[in-house]
Every structure is written in C-alpha cells, then in structure tokens.
Tab-separated table of N, CA and C in Angstrom:
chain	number	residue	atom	x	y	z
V	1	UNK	N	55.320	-91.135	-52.541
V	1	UNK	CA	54.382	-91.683	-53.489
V	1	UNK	C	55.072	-91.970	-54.825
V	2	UNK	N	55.872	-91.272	-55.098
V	2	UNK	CA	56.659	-90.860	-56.483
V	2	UNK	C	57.206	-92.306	-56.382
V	3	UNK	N	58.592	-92.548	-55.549
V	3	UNK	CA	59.346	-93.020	-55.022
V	3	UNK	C	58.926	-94.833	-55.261
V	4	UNK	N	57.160	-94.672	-54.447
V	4	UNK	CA	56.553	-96.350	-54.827
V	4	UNK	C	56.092	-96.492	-56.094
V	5	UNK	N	55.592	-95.309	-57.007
V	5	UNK	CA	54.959	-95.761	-58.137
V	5	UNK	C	56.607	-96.190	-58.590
V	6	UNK	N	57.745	-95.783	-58.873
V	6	UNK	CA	59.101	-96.332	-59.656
V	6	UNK	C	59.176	-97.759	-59.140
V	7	UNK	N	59.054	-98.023	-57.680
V	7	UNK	CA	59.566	-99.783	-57.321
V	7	UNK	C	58.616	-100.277	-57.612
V	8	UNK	N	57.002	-100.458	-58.294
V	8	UNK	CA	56.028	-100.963	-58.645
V	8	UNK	C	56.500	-101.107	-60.097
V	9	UNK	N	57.457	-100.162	-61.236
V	9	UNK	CA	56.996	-99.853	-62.100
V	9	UNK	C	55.862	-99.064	-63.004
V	10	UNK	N	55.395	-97.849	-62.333
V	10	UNK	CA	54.519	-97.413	-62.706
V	10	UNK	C	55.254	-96.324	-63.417
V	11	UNK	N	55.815	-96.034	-63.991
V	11	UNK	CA	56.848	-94.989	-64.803
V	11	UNK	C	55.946	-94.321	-65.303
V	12	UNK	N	54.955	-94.195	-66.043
V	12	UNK	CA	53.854	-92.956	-66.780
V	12	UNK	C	53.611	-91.951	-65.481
V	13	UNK	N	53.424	-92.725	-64.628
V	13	UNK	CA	52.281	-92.044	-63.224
V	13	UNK	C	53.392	-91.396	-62.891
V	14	UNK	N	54.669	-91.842	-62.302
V	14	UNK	CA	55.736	-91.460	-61.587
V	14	UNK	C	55.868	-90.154	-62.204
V	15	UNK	N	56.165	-90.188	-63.467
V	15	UNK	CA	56.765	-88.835	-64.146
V	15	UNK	C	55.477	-87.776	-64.244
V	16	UNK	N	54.027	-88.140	-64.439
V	16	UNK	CA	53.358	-87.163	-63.797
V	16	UNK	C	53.375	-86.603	-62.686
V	17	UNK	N	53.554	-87.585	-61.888
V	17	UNK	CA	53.575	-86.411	-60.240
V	17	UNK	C	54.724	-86.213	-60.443
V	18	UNK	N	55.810	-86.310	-60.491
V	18	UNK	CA	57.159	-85.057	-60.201
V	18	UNK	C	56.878	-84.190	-61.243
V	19	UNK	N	56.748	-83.952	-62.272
V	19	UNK	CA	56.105	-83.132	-62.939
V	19	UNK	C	55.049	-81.933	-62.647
V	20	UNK	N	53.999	-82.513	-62.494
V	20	UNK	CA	53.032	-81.633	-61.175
V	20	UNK	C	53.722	-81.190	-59.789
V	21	UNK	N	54.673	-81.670	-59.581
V	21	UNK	CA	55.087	-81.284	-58.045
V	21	UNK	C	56.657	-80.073	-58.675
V	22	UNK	N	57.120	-80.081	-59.772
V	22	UNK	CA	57.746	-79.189	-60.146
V	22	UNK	C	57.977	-78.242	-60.460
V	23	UNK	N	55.834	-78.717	-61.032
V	23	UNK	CA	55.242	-76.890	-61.501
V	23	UNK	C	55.014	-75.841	-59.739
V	24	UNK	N	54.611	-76.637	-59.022
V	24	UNK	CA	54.950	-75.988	-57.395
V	24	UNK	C	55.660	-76.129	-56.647
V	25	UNK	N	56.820	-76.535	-56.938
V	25	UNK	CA	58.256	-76.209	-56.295
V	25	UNK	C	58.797	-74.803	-55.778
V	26	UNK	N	58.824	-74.443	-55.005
V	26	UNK	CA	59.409	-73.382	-54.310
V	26	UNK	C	60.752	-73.252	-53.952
V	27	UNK	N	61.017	-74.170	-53.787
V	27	UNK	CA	62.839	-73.653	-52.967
V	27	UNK	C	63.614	-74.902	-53.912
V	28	UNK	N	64.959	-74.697	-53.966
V	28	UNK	CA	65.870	-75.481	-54.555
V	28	UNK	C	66.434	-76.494	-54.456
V	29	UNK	N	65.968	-76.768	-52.815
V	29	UNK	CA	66.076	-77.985	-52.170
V	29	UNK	C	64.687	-79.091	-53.018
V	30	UNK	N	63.768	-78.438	-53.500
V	30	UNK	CA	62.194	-79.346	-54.133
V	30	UNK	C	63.002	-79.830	-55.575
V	31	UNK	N	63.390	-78.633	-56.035
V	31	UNK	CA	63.440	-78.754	-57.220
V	31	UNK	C	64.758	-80.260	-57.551
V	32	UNK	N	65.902	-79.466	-56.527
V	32	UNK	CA	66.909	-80.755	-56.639
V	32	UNK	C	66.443	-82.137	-56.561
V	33	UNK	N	65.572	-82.458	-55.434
V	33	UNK	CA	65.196	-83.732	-55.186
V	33	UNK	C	64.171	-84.690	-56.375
V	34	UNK	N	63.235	-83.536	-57.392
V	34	UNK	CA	62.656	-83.666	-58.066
V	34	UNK	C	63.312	-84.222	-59.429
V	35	UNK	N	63.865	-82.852	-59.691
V	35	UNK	CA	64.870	-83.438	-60.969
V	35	UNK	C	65.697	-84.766	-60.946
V	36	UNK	N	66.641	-84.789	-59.567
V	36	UNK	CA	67.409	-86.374	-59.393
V	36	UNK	C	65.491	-87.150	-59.640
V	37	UNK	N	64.772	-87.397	-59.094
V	37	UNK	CA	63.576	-88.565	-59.188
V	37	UNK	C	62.816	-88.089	-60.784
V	38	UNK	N	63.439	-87.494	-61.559
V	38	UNK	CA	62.585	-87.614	-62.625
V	38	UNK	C	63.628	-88.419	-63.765
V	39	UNK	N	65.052	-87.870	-63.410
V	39	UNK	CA	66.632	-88.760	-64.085
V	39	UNK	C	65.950	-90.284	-63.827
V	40	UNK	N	65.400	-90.379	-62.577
V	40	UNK	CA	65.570	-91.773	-62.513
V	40	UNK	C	64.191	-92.312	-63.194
V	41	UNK	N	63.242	-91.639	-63.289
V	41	UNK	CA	62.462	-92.338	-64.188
V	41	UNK	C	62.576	-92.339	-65.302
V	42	UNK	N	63.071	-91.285	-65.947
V	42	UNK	CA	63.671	-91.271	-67.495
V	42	UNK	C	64.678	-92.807	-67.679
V	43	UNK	N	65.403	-92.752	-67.103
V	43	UNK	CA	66.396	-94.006	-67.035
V	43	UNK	C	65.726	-95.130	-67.002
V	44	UNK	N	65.016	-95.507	-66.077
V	44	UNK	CA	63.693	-96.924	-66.012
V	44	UNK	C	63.082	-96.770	-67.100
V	45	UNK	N	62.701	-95.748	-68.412
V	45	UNK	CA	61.880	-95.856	-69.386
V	45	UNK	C	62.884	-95.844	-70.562
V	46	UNK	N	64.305	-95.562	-70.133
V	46	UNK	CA	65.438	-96.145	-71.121
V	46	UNK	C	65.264	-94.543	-72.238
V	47	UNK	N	64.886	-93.850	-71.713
V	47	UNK	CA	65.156	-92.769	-72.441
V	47	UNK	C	66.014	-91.412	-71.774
V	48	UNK	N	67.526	-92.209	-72.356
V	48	UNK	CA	68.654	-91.654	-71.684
V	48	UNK	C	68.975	-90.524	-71.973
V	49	UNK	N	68.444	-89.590	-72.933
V	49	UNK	CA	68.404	-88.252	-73.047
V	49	UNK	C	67.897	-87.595	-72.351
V	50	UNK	N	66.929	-87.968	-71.996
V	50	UNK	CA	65.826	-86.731	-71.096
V	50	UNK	C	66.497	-87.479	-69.950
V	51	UNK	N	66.838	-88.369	-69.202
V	51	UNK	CA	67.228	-88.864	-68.264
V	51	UNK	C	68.530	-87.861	-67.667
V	52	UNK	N	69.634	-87.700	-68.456
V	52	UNK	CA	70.968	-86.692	-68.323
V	52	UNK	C	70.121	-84.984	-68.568
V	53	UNK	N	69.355	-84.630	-69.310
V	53	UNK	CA	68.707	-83.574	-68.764
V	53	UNK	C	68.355	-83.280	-67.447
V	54	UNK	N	67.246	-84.096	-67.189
V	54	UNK	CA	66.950	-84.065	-65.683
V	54	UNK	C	68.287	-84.184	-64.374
V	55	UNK	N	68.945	-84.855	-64.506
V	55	UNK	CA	70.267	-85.050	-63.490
V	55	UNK	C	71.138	-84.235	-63.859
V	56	UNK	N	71.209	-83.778	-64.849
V	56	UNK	CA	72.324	-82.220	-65.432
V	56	UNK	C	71.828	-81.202	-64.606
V	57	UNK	N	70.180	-80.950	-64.767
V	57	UNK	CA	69.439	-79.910	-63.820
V	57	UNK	C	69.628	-80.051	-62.357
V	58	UNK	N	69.560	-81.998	-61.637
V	58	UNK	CA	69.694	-81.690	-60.743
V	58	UNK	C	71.048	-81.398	-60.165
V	59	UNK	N	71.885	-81.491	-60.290
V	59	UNK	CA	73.627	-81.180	-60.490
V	59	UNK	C	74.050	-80.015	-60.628
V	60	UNK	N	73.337	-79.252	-61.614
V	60	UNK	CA	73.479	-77.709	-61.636
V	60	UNK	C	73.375	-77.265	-60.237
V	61	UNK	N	71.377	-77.475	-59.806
V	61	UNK	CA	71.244	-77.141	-58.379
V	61	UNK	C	72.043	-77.157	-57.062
V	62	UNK	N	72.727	-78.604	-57.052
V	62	UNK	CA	73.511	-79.431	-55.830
V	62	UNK	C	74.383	-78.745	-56.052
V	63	UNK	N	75.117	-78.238	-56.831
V	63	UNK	CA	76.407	-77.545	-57.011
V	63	UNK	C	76.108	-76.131	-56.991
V	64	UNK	N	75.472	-75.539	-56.859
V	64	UNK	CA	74.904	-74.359	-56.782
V	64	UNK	C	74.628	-74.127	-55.223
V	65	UNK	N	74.101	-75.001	-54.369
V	65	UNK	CA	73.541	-74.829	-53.275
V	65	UNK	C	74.667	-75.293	-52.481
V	66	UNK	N	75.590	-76.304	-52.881
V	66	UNK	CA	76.823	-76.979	-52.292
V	66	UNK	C	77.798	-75.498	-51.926
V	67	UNK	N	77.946	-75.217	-53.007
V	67	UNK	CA	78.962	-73.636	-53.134
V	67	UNK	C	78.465	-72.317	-52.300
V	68	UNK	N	76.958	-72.546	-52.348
V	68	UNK	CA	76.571	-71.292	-50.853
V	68	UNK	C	76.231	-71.943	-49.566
V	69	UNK	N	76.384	-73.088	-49.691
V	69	UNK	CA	76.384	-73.425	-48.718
V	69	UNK	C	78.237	-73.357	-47.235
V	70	UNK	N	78.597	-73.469	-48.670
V	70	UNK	CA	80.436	-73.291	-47.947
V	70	UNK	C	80.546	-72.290	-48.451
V	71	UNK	N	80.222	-70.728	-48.331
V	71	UNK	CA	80.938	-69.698	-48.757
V	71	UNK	C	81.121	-68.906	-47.608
C-alpha cells in the first residue's frame, strides 16, 4: 500500500502509514524495510535530512542483522 501511495505521489499518506506501521513493528526485519520506505519518501519530498536519518536507521539494522546473520 505504502509502496503505491509513493508511485502515485501521495507522499503525506505514504509517510503516515510507515509511520503507523513502525509504531507496531516487532522484529528488525519490519523495522529495516520500514525505515529504507520512509528514506525514500523523505527523498520524494526533497527533505534530505530526515531522508539520511531514516536510511542511517535502516543501515544500522542491515548491518546489524547482516553480522548475526554470518556469525
């Protein structure tokens, strides 16, 4: 859903639902996928600060889960 409101352009809506879907995120696999789709709506609304927040977070995760994943 997230995913079509961004190729429509619906960027307000988009960043509400990953937002709402972040506050109930459970595992690190939600959260990663969330944060990368919220970078990318930050980026479509050209606000490249919060954009490298969000993808810093999800990067932390991927590299976090990458490293137990090969240990």
């Amino acid at each position: 859903m997230g995913k079509l409101m961004l190729q429509v352009g619906h960027f307000d809506q988009a960043e509400e639902l990953y937002q709402e879907l972040l506050k109930n995120a459970s595992t690190d696999s939600d959260k990663e996928h969330i944060y990368r789709q919220l970078g990318c709506v930050k980026e479509c609304q050209g606000e490249y600060e919060e954009a490298a927040l969000n993808l810093n977070n999800f990067l932390g995760i991927y590299l976090k889960t990458l490293h137990e994943d090969h240990s």
